[in-house]
Coordinates of N, CA and C in Angstrom, one line a residue:
X1 N 97.4 112.5 74.8 CA 96.2 112.0 75.5 C 96.7 111.1 76.7
X2 N 96.1 111.4 77.9 CA 96.5 110.7 79.1 C 96.0 109.3 79.0
X3 N 97.0 108.3 79.3 CA 96.5 106.9 79.3 C 95.7 106.7 80.5
X4 N 94.9 105.6 80.5 CA 94.1 105.3 81.7 C 95.0 104.9 82.8
X5 N 94.5 105.0 84.0 CA 95.3 104.5 85.2 C 95.6 103.0 85.0
X6 N 94.6 102.3 84.6 CA 94.8 100.8 84.4 C 94.1 100.4 83.2
X7 N 94.7 99.4 82.5 CA 94.0 98.7 81.4 C 94.4 97.2 81.5
X8 N 93.4 96.4 81.7 CA 93.6 94.9 81.7 C 93.0 94.3 80.5
X9 N 93.7 93.4 79.9 CA 93.2 92.7 78.7 C 93.3 91.2 78.9
X10 N 92.2 90.6 79.2 CA 92.1 89.1 79.4 C 93.1 88.7 80.5
X11 N 93.2 89.5 81.5 CA 94.1 89.1 82.6 C 93.6 88.0 83.5
X12 N 94.4 87.0 83.7 CA 94.0 85.8 84.5 C 95.1 85.6 85.5
X13 N 94.7 85.0 86.6 CA 95.6 84.7 87.7 C 95.3 83.3 88.3
X14 N 96.3 82.4 88.3 CA 96.2 81.1 88.9 C 97.4 80.9 89.9
X15 N 97.2 80.2 91.0 CA 98.2 80.0 92.0 C 98.2 78.6 92.4
X16 N 99.4 78.1 92.8 CA 99.5 76.7 93.2 C 99.1 76.6 94.7
X17 N 98.2 75.6 94.9 CA 97.7 75.4 96.2 C 97.9 73.9 96.6
X18 N 97.5 73.5 97.8 CA 97.8 72.1 98.2 C 97.1 71.1 97.4
X19 N 96.0 71.5 96.8 CA 95.2 70.6 95.9 C 95.5 70.8 94.4
X20 N 96.6 71.5 94.2 CA 97.0 71.7 92.8 C 96.8 73.2 92.4
X21 N 96.7 73.4 91.1 CA 96.6 74.8 90.5 C 95.2 75.3 90.8
X22 N 95.1 76.5 91.3 CA 93.8 77.1 91.6 C 93.6 78.3 90.7
X23 N 92.5 78.4 90.0 CA 92.2 79.5 89.1 C 91.5 80.6 90.0
X24 N 92.2 81.8 90.1 CA 91.7 82.8 90.9 C 90.9 83.9 90.2
X25 N 91.5 84.3 89.1 CA 90.8 85.4 88.2 C 90.8 84.9 86.8
X26 N 89.6 85.2 86.1 CA 89.4 84.6 84.7 C 89.2 85.8 83.8
X27 N 90.2 86.0 82.9 CA 90.0 86.8 81.7 C 89.3 88.2 82.0
X28 N 90.0 88.9 82.9 CA 89.5 90.2 83.3 C 89.9 91.3 82.3
X29 N 88.9 92.0 81.7 CA 89.2 93.0 80.7 C 88.5 94.3 81.2
X30 N 89.2 95.3 81.7 CA 88.7 96.5 82.2 C 89.6 97.6 81.9
X31 N 89.1 98.9 81.9 CA 89.9 100.1 81.8 C 89.4 101.0 82.9
X32 N 90.4 101.7 83.6 CA 90.0 102.5 84.7 C 90.6 103.9 84.4
X33 N 89.8 104.9 84.4 CA 90.3 106.3 84.1 C 91.1 106.9 85.2
X34 N 92.1 107.6 84.8 CA 93.0 108.3 85.8 C 92.1 109.3 86.6
X35 N 92.4 109.4 87.9 CA 91.6 110.3 88.7 C 90.3 109.8 89.2
X36 N 89.9 108.7 88.8 CA 88.6 108.2 89.2 C 88.7 107.3 90.5
X37 N 87.5 107.0 91.1 CA 87.5 106.2 92.3 C 86.7 104.9 92.0
X38 N 87.2 103.8 92.3 CA 86.6 102.5 91.9 C 86.5 101.6 93.1
X39 N 85.3 101.1 93.4 CA 85.2 100.1 94.5 C 85.1 98.7 93.9
X40 N 85.9 97.8 94.4 CA 85.9 96.4 94.0 C 85.1 95.7 95.1
X41 N 83.9 95.1 94.7 CA 83.0 94.5 95.7 C 82.7 93.1 95.2
X42 N 82.0 92.4 96.2 CA 81.6 91.0 95.9 C 81.8 90.2 97.1
X43 N 81.3 88.9 97.1 CA 81.4 88.1 98.3 C 82.9 87.7 98.6
X44 N 83.1 87.2 99.8 CA 84.4 86.7 100.1 C 84.8 85.6 99.2
X45 N 86.1 85.6 98.8 CA 86.6 84.6 97.9 C 86.3 84.9 96.4
X46 N 85.8 86.0 96.1 CA 85.4 86.3 94.7 C 86.6 86.8 93.9
X47 N 87.7 87.2 94.5 CA 88.9 87.6 93.8 C 89.2 89.1 93.9
X48 N 88.5 89.8 94.8 CA 88.6 91.2 94.9 C 90.1 91.6 95.2
X49 N 90.6 91.0 96.3 CA 91.9 91.4 96.8 C 93.0 90.9 95.8
X50 N 92.7 89.8 95.1 CA 93.6 89.3 94.1 C 93.7 90.2 92.9
X51 N 92.6 90.8 92.5 CA 92.6 91.8 91.5 C 93.4 93.0 91.9
X52 N 93.2 93.5 93.1 CA 93.9 94.6 93.6 C 95.4 94.3 93.6
X53 N 95.8 93.1 93.9 CA 97.2 92.7 93.9 C 97.8 92.8 92.5
X54 N 97.0 92.3 91.5 CA 97.4 92.4 90.1 C 97.6 93.9 89.7
X55 N 96.7 94.8 90.1 CA 96.8 96.2 89.7 C 98.0 96.8 90.4
X56 N 98.4 96.4 91.6 CA 99.5 96.9 92.2 C 100.8 96.2 91.8
X57 N 100.8 95.2 91.0 CA 102.0 94.5 90.6 C 102.5 93.6 91.7
X58 N 101.7 93.4 92.7 CA 102.1 92.5 93.8 C 101.9 91.0 93.5
X59 N 101.1 90.8 92.5 CA 101.0 89.5 91.8 C 101.1 89.7 90.3
X60 N 101.6 88.7 89.6 CA 101.8 88.9 88.2 C 100.7 88.0 87.5
X61 N 100.1 88.6 86.4 CA 99.1 87.9 85.7 C 99.7 86.6 85.1
X62 N 98.9 85.5 85.2 CA 99.3 84.2 84.6 C 99.2 84.3 83.1
X63 N 98.2 85.0 82.6 CA 98.1 85.3 81.2 C 97.4 86.6 81.0
X64 N 97.4 87.1 79.8 CA 96.8 88.4 79.5 C 97.8 89.5 79.9
X65 N 97.3 90.8 79.9 CA 98.2 91.9 80.2 C 97.6 92.8 81.2
X66 N 98.5 93.4 82.0 CA 98.0 94.4 83.0 C 98.9 95.7 82.8
X67 N 98.3 96.8 82.4 CA 99.0 98.0 82.2 C 98.6 99.0 83.3
X68 N 99.6 99.8 83.8 CA 99.3 100.9 84.7 C 100.0 102.1 84.1
X69 N 99.2 103.2 83.9 CA 99.7 104.4 83.4 C 100.4 104.2 82.1
X70 N 99.9 103.3 81.3 CA 100.5 103.0 80.0 C 101.7 102.1 80.0
X71 N 102.1 101.6 81.2 CA 103.3 100.7 81.3 C 102.8 99.3 81.5
X72 N 103.4 98.4 80.8 CA 103.0 97.0 80.9 C 103.7 96.4 82.1
X73 N 102.9 96.1 83.2 CA 103.5 95.6 84.4 C 104.1 94.2 84.2
X74 N 103.4 93.4 83.2 CA 103.8 92.0 83.0 C 105.2 91.9 82.4
X75 N 105.7 93.0 81.7 CA 107.0 93.0 81.1 C 108.1 93.4 82.0
X76 N 107.8 94.0 83.2 CA 108.8 94.6 84.0 C 109.6 93.5 84.8
X77 N 110.9 93.8 85.1 CA 111.6 93.0 86.0 C 111.1 93.3 87.4
X78 N 111.5 92.5 88.4 CA 111.1 92.7 89.8 C 111.6 94.1 90.3
X79 N 112.8 94.4 89.9 CA 113.4 95.7 90.4 C 112.6 96.9 89.7
X80 N 112.4 96.7 88.4 CA 111.7 97.8 87.7 C 110.2 98.0 88.3
X81 N 109.6 96.8 88.6 CA 108.3 96.9 89.1 C 108.2 97.5 90.5
X82 N 109.2 97.2 91.3 CA 109.3 97.8 92.6 C 109.5 99.3 92.5
X83 N 110.4 99.7 91.6 CA 110.6 101.2 91.4 C 109.4 101.9 90.9
X84 N 108.7 101.3 90.0 CA 107.4 101.9 89.4 C 106.4 102.0 90.5
X85 N 106.3 101.0 91.3 CA 105.3 101.0 92.4 C 105.7 102.1 93.5
X86 N 106.9 102.1 93.8 CA 107.4 103.1 94.8 C 107.2 104.5 94.3
X87 N 107.3 104.8 93.0 CA 107.2 106.1 92.5 C 105.8 106.5 92.1
X88 N 104.9 105.6 92.0 CA 103.6 105.9 91.5 C 102.4 105.4 92.3
X89 N 102.6 104.5 93.3 CA 101.5 103.9 94.0 C 101.7 104.0 95.5
X90 N 100.5 104.2 96.2 CA 100.5 104.0 97.6 C 99.5 102.9 97.9
X91 N 99.8 102.1 98.9 CA 99.0 100.9 99.2 C 98.6 100.9 100.7
X92 N 97.4 100.7 101.0 CA 96.9 100.6 102.4 C 96.2 99.2 102.5
X93 N 96.6 98.5 103.6 CA 96.0 97.2 103.8 C 95.1 97.2 105.0
X94 N 94.3 96.2 105.2 CA 93.4 96.0 106.3 C 94.2 95.9 107.6
X95 N 95.3 95.2 107.6 CA 96.2 95.1 108.7 C 97.3 96.2 108.4
X96 N 97.6 97.0 109.4 CA 98.2 98.3 109.2 C 99.7 98.1 108.7
X97 N 100.3 97.0 109.0 CA 101.7 96.8 108.6 C 102.7 97.9 109.0
X98 N 102.5 98.4 110.2 CA 103.5 99.4 110.7 C 104.6 98.7 111.3
X99 N 105.8 99.3 111.4 CA 107.0 98.7 112.0 C 106.9 99.1 113.5
X100 N 106.8 98.1 114.4 CA 106.5 98.4 115.8 C 107.6 99.2 116.5
X101 N 108.8 99.0 116.0 CA 109.9 99.7 116.7 C 110.2 101.1 116.2
X102 N 109.3 101.6 115.3 CA 109.4 102.9 114.8 C 108.3 103.8 115.2
X103 N 108.5 105.1 115.4 CA 107.5 106.0 115.7 C 106.6 106.3 114.5
X104 N 105.5 106.9 114.7 CA 104.6 107.3 113.6 C 105.4 108.0 112.5
X105 N 106.1 109.0 112.9 CA 106.9 109.8 112.0 C 107.9 109.0 111.2
X106 N 108.6 108.1 111.9 CA 109.6 107.2 111.3 C 108.9 106.2 110.3
X107 N 107.8 105.7 110.7 CA 107.0 104.8 109.8 C 106.7 105.4 108.5
X108 N 106.3 106.7 108.5 CA 105.9 107.4 107.3 C 107.2 107.9 106.5
X109 N 108.2 108.3 107.3 CA 109.4 108.9 106.6 C 110.3 107.9 106.0
X110 N 110.4 106.7 106.6 CA 111.4 105.7 106.1 C 111.3 105.3 104.7
X111 N 110.1 105.0 104.2 CA 110.0 104.7 102.7 C 110.4 105.9 101.8
X112 N 110.1 107.1 102.3 CA 110.5 108.3 101.5 C 112.1 108.4 101.5
X113 N 112.7 108.1 102.7 CA 114.1 108.2 102.7 C 114.7 107.1 101.8
X114 N 114.2 105.9 101.8 CA 114.7 104.9 100.9 C 114.5 105.2 99.4
X115 N 113.5 106.1 99.1 CA 113.3 106.5 97.8 C 114.2 107.7 97.4
X116 N 115.0 108.2 98.4 CA 115.9 109.3 98.1 C 115.3 110.7 98.3
X117 N 114.2 110.8 99.0 CA 113.6 112.1 99.3 C 114.4 112.8 100.3
X118 N 114.9 114.0 100.0 CA 115.6 114.8 101.0 C 114.7 115.4 102.1
X119 N 113.4 115.6 101.7 CA 112.5 116.2 102.6 C 111.6 115.1 103.3
X120 N 112.1 113.9 103.5 CA 111.3 112.8 104.0 C 110.6 113.1 105.3
X121 N 111.3 113.6 106.3 CA 110.7 113.8 107.6 C 109.7 115.0 107.5
X122 N 110.0 116.0 106.7 CA 109.1 117.1 106.5 C 107.8 116.7 105.9
X123 N 107.9 115.9 104.8 CA 106.7 115.3 104.1 C 105.9 114.4 105.1
X124 N 106.6 113.6 105.8 CA 106.0 112.7 106.8 C 105.1 113.5 107.8
X125 N 105.7 114.5 108.3 CA 105.0 115.3 109.3 C 103.8 116.0 108.7
X126 N 104.0 116.5 107.5 CA 102.8 117.2 106.8 C 101.7 116.2 106.6
X127 N 102.0 115.0 106.2 CA 100.9 114.0 106.0 C 100.2 113.6 107.3
X128 N 101.0 113.4 108.3 CA 100.5 113.0 109.6 C 99.6 114.1 110.2
X129 N 100.0 115.4 110.0 CA 99.2 116.5 110.3 C 97.8 116.4 109.6
X130 N 97.9 116.1 108.3 CA 96.7 116.1 107.4 C 95.7 115.0 107.9
X131 N 96.2 113.9 108.5 CA 95.3 112.9 109.0 C 95.0 113.0 110.5
X132 N 95.3 114.2 111.0 CA 95.0 114.5 112.4 C 95.9 113.9 113.4
X133 N 97.1 113.6 113.1 CA 98.0 113.0 114.0 C 99.3 113.8 114.3
X134 N 99.1 115.1 114.2 CA 100.3 116.0 114.4 C 100.8 115.9 115.9
X135 N 99.9 115.5 116.8 CA 100.3 115.3 118.2 C 100.8 113.9 118.5
X136 N 100.9 113.1 117.5 CA 101.3 111.7 117.7 C 102.6 111.3 117.0
X137 N 103.3 112.3 116.5 CA 104.5 112.0 115.7 C 105.5 111.1 116.4
X138 N 105.7 111.2 117.7 CA 106.7 110.5 118.4 C 106.1 109.2 119.1
X139 N 104.9 108.9 118.8 CA 104.3 107.7 119.4 C 104.5 106.5 118.6
X140 N 104.7 105.3 119.3 CA 104.9 104.0 118.6 C 103.5 103.4 118.4
X141 N 103.4 102.4 117.4 CA 102.1 101.8 117.1 C 101.4 101.2 118.3
X142 N 102.1 100.6 119.3 CA 101.4 100.1 120.4 C 100.9 101.1 121.4
X143 N 101.2 102.4 121.1 CA 100.7 103.5 121.9 C 99.5 104.1 121.3
X144 N 99.1 103.6 120.1 CA 98.0 104.2 119.4 C 96.8 103.2 119.2
X145 N 95.6 103.7 119.0 CA 94.5 102.9 118.7 C 94.5 102.4 117.3
X146 N 93.6 101.4 117.0 CA 93.6 100.9 115.7 C 93.3 102.0 114.6
X147 N 92.3 102.9 115.0 CA 92.0 104.0 114.0 C 93.2 104.9 113.8
X148 N 94.0 105.1 114.9 CA 95.2 106.0 114.7 C 96.2 105.3 113.9
X149 N 96.4 103.9 114.1 CA 97.4 103.2 113.3 C 97.0 103.2 111.8
X150 N 95.7 103.1 111.5 CA 95.3 103.1 110.1 C 95.5 104.5 109.5
X151 N 95.4 105.6 110.3 CA 95.7 106.9 109.9 C 97.2 107.0 109.5
X152 N 98.1 106.4 110.3 CA 99.5 106.4 110.0 C 99.7 105.7 108.7
X153 N 99.1 104.6 108.5 CA 99.2 103.8 107.3 C 98.7 104.6 106.1
X154 N 97.7 105.4 106.2 CA 97.2 106.3 105.2 C 98.2 107.4 104.9
X155 N 98.8 108.0 105.9 CA 99.8 109.0 105.7 C 101.0 108.5 105.0
X156 N 101.4 107.2 105.4 CA 102.5 106.6 104.7 C 102.3 106.4 103.2
X157 N 101.0 106.0 102.9 CA 100.7 105.7 101.5 C 100.6 107.0 100.7
X158 N 100.1 108.1 101.4 CA 99.9 109.4 100.6 C 101.2 110.2 100.6
X159 N 102.1 110.0 101.5 CA 103.3 110.9 101.6 C 104.1 111.0 100.3
X160 N 104.3 110.0 99.5 CA 105.0 110.1 98.2 C 104.2 110.9 97.1
X161 N 103.0 111.3 97.4 CA 102.1 111.9 96.5 C 101.9 111.0 95.3
X162 N 101.3 109.8 95.5 CA 101.2 108.9 94.4 C 100.1 109.2 93.4
X163 N 100.3 108.7 92.2 CA 99.3 108.8 91.2 C 98.1 107.9 91.4
X164 N 98.4 106.8 92.1 CA 97.4 105.7 92.3 C 97.5 105.3 93.8
X165 N 96.3 105.2 94.4 CA 96.1 104.8 95.8 C 95.3 103.5 95.8
X166 N 95.9 102.5 96.3 CA 95.2 101.2 96.4 C 94.9 100.9 97.9
X167 N 93.7 100.5 98.2 CA 93.3 100.2 99.6 C 92.5 98.9 99.6
X168 N 93.0 98.0 100.5 CA 92.3 96.6 100.7 C 91.6 96.6 102.0
X169 N 90.3 96.7 102.0 CA 89.5 96.6 103.2 C 90.0 97.6 104.3
X170 N 90.2 98.9 103.9 CA 90.8 99.8 104.8 C 90.1 100.1 106.1
X171 N 88.8 99.8 106.1 CA 88.0 100.0 107.4 C 87.6 98.7 108.0
X172 N 88.2 97.6 107.5 CA 87.7 96.2 108.0 C 88.0 95.9 109.4
X173 N 89.1 96.5 110.0 CA 89.4 96.2 111.4 C 89.0 97.3 112.3
X174 N 88.1 98.2 111.9 CA 87.8 99.4 112.7 C 86.3 99.4 113.0
X175 N 86.0 100.1 114.1 CA 84.6 100.3 114.5 C 83.9 101.3 113.6
X176 N 82.6 101.5 113.8 CA 81.9 102.4 112.9 C 82.4 103.8 112.8
X177 N 82.7 104.4 114.0 CA 83.2 105.8 114.0 C 84.5 106.0 113.3
X178 N 85.5 105.1 113.7 CA 86.8 105.1 113.1 C 86.7 104.8 111.6
X179 N 85.9 103.8 111.2 CA 85.7 103.5 109.8 C 85.2 104.7 109.0
X180 N 84.3 105.4 109.5 CA 83.8 106.6 108.8 C 84.9 107.7 108.7
X181 N 85.7 107.8 109.7 CA 86.8 108.8 109.7 C 87.8 108.4 108.6
X182 N 88.1 107.1 108.5 CA 89.1 106.7 107.5 C 88.5 106.9 106.1
X183 N 87.2 106.6 105.9 CA 86.6 106.8 104.6 C 86.7 108.3 104.2
X184 N 86.4 109.2 105.1 CA 86.5 110.6 104.8 C 88.0 111.0 104.5
X185 N 88.9 110.4 105.2 CA 90.3 110.7 104.9 C 90.8 110.2 103.6
X186 N 90.3 108.9 103.2 CA 90.7 108.3 101.9 C 90.2 109.2 100.8
X187 N 89.0 109.7 100.8 CA 88.5 110.5 99.7 C 89.1 111.9 99.8
X188 N 89.4 112.3 101.0 CA 90.1 113.6 101.1 C 91.5 113.6 100.5
X189 N 92.2 112.4 100.7 CA 93.5 112.3 100.1 C 93.4 112.2 98.6
X190 N 92.4 111.6 98.1 CA 92.2 111.5 96.6 C 92.0 112.9 96.0
X191 N 91.1 113.7 96.7 CA 90.9 115.0 96.2 C 92.1 115.9 96.3
X192 N 92.9 115.8 97.4 CA 94.0 116.6 97.6 C 95.2 116.3 96.6
X193 N 95.4 115.0 96.3 CA 96.5 114.6 95.4 C 96.0 114.4 94.0
X194 N 94.7 114.3 93.7 CA 94.2 114.1 92.4 C 94.5 112.7 91.9
X195 N 94.6 111.7 92.8 CA 95.0 110.4 92.4 C 93.9 109.5 92.1
X196 N 94.2 108.4 91.4 CA 93.2 107.3 91.2 C 93.1 106.5 92.5
X197 N 91.8 106.2 92.9 CA 91.6 105.5 94.1 C 90.9 104.1 93.8
X198 N 91.5 103.0 94.1 CA 90.9 101.7 93.9 C 90.9 101.1 95.3
X199 N 89.7 100.7 95.7 CA 89.5 100.1 97.0 C 88.7 98.8 97.0
X200 N 89.1 97.8 97.8 CA 88.3 96.6 98.0 C 87.5 96.9 99.3
X201 N 86.3 96.6 99.3 CA 85.5 96.8 100.5 C 84.2 96.0 100.5
X202 N 83.8 95.6 101.8 CA 82.5 95.0 102.0 C 81.5 96.0 102.5
X203 N 82.0 97.2 102.8 CA 81.2 98.3 103.4 C 80.4 99.0 102.4
X204 N 79.1 98.9 102.4 CA 78.3 99.5 101.4 C 78.4 101.0 101.3
X205 N 78.5 101.6 102.5 CA 78.6 103.1 102.6 C 79.9 103.5 101.9
X206 N 81.0 102.8 102.1 CA 82.2 103.2 101.5 C 82.2 103.0 100.0
X207 N 81.6 101.8 99.6 CA 81.5 101.5 98.1 C 80.6 102.6 97.4
X208 N 79.6 103.0 98.1 CA 78.7 104.0 97.4 C 79.3 105.3 97.1
X209 N 80.4 105.6 97.8 CA 81.1 106.9 97.6 C 82.0 106.9 96.3
X210 N 82.2 105.7 95.8 CA 83.1 105.6 94.6 C 82.3 106.0 93.3
X211 N 83.1 106.4 92.3 CA 82.5 106.8 91.0 C 82.0 105.5 90.3
X212 N 82.6 104.4 90.6 CA 82.3 103.2 89.8 C 82.4 102.0 90.7
X213 N 81.6 101.0 90.5 CA 81.6 99.7 91.2 C 81.8 98.6 90.3
X214 N 82.9 97.8 90.6 CA 83.1 96.5 89.8 C 82.9 95.4 90.7
X215 N 81.8 94.6 90.4 CA 81.5 93.4 91.3 C 82.1 92.2 90.7
X216 N 82.8 91.4 91.6 CA 83.4 90.2 91.2 C 82.6 89.0 91.8
X217 N 82.5 87.9 91.0 CA 81.9 86.7 91.5 C 82.7 85.6 90.9
X218 N 83.3 84.7 91.8 CA 84.0 83.5 91.3 C 85.1 83.9 90.3
X219 N 85.8 85.0 90.5 CA 86.9 85.4 89.7 C 86.6 86.0 88.4
X220 N 85.3 86.3 88.2 CA 84.8 87.0 87.0 C 84.2 88.3 87.3
X221 N 84.2 89.3 86.4 CA 83.5 90.5 86.5 C 82.0 90.2 86.3
X222 N 81.2 90.3 87.4 CA 79.8 90.1 87.3 C 79.0 91.3 86.9
X223 N 79.5 92.5 87.3 CA 78.8 93.7 86.9 C 79.8 94.8 87.0
X224 N 79.6 95.9 86.2 CA 80.5 97.1 86.2 C 79.6 98.3 85.9
X225 N 79.5 99.1 87.0 CA 78.5 100.2 86.8 C 79.0 101.5 87.5
X226 N 78.5 102.6 87.0 CA 78.8 103.9 87.7 C 77.8 104.2 88.7
X227 N 78.2 105.0 89.7 CA 77.3 105.2 90.9 C 76.7 106.6 90.7

């Protein structure tokens, strides 16, 4: 039986701030099916991005457990966690996080090279073609629009053919037309790779395209519904 993409059992997150310890997430218990699409929604400061960080192993739960594909992320060393994330997850942020001194092709290929892929540049070119940037392979980030840079970031996340794709406000820095294009590409990538898609968004149109919506308020799950 295939394990769920994620299973959280009473997962909590607290961080040290200037005013002392801050409770970010409170006893989150959810299970997310492999291959599904889930939108994390709610007001600013509700804990959406923090929950995404827990799912990606970019933050560790203060208490409770976080499992991804049947593996307990809480028990992994930093090296093991980085390896698991590299082999199984693609991450897209609101800020594109491209390396300015590298071309689009190099930005996508470099993580593949670091992972030991012999076909790194071929895979990178294929994914850039898939997001409509076959004519931009040799362009640098400052030569591209915001929408094009986000397409490069999507190609970079999808190139390793991940089981899980995590996206944090992927359309947040884009205008309406570019935002719609990125939405279409995100769900196209999910269909093409058969991956689990988890995204944080304030965009109602993007959220409505997900199979399921989890609404957070003050670090708690306020509602959990299928669309």
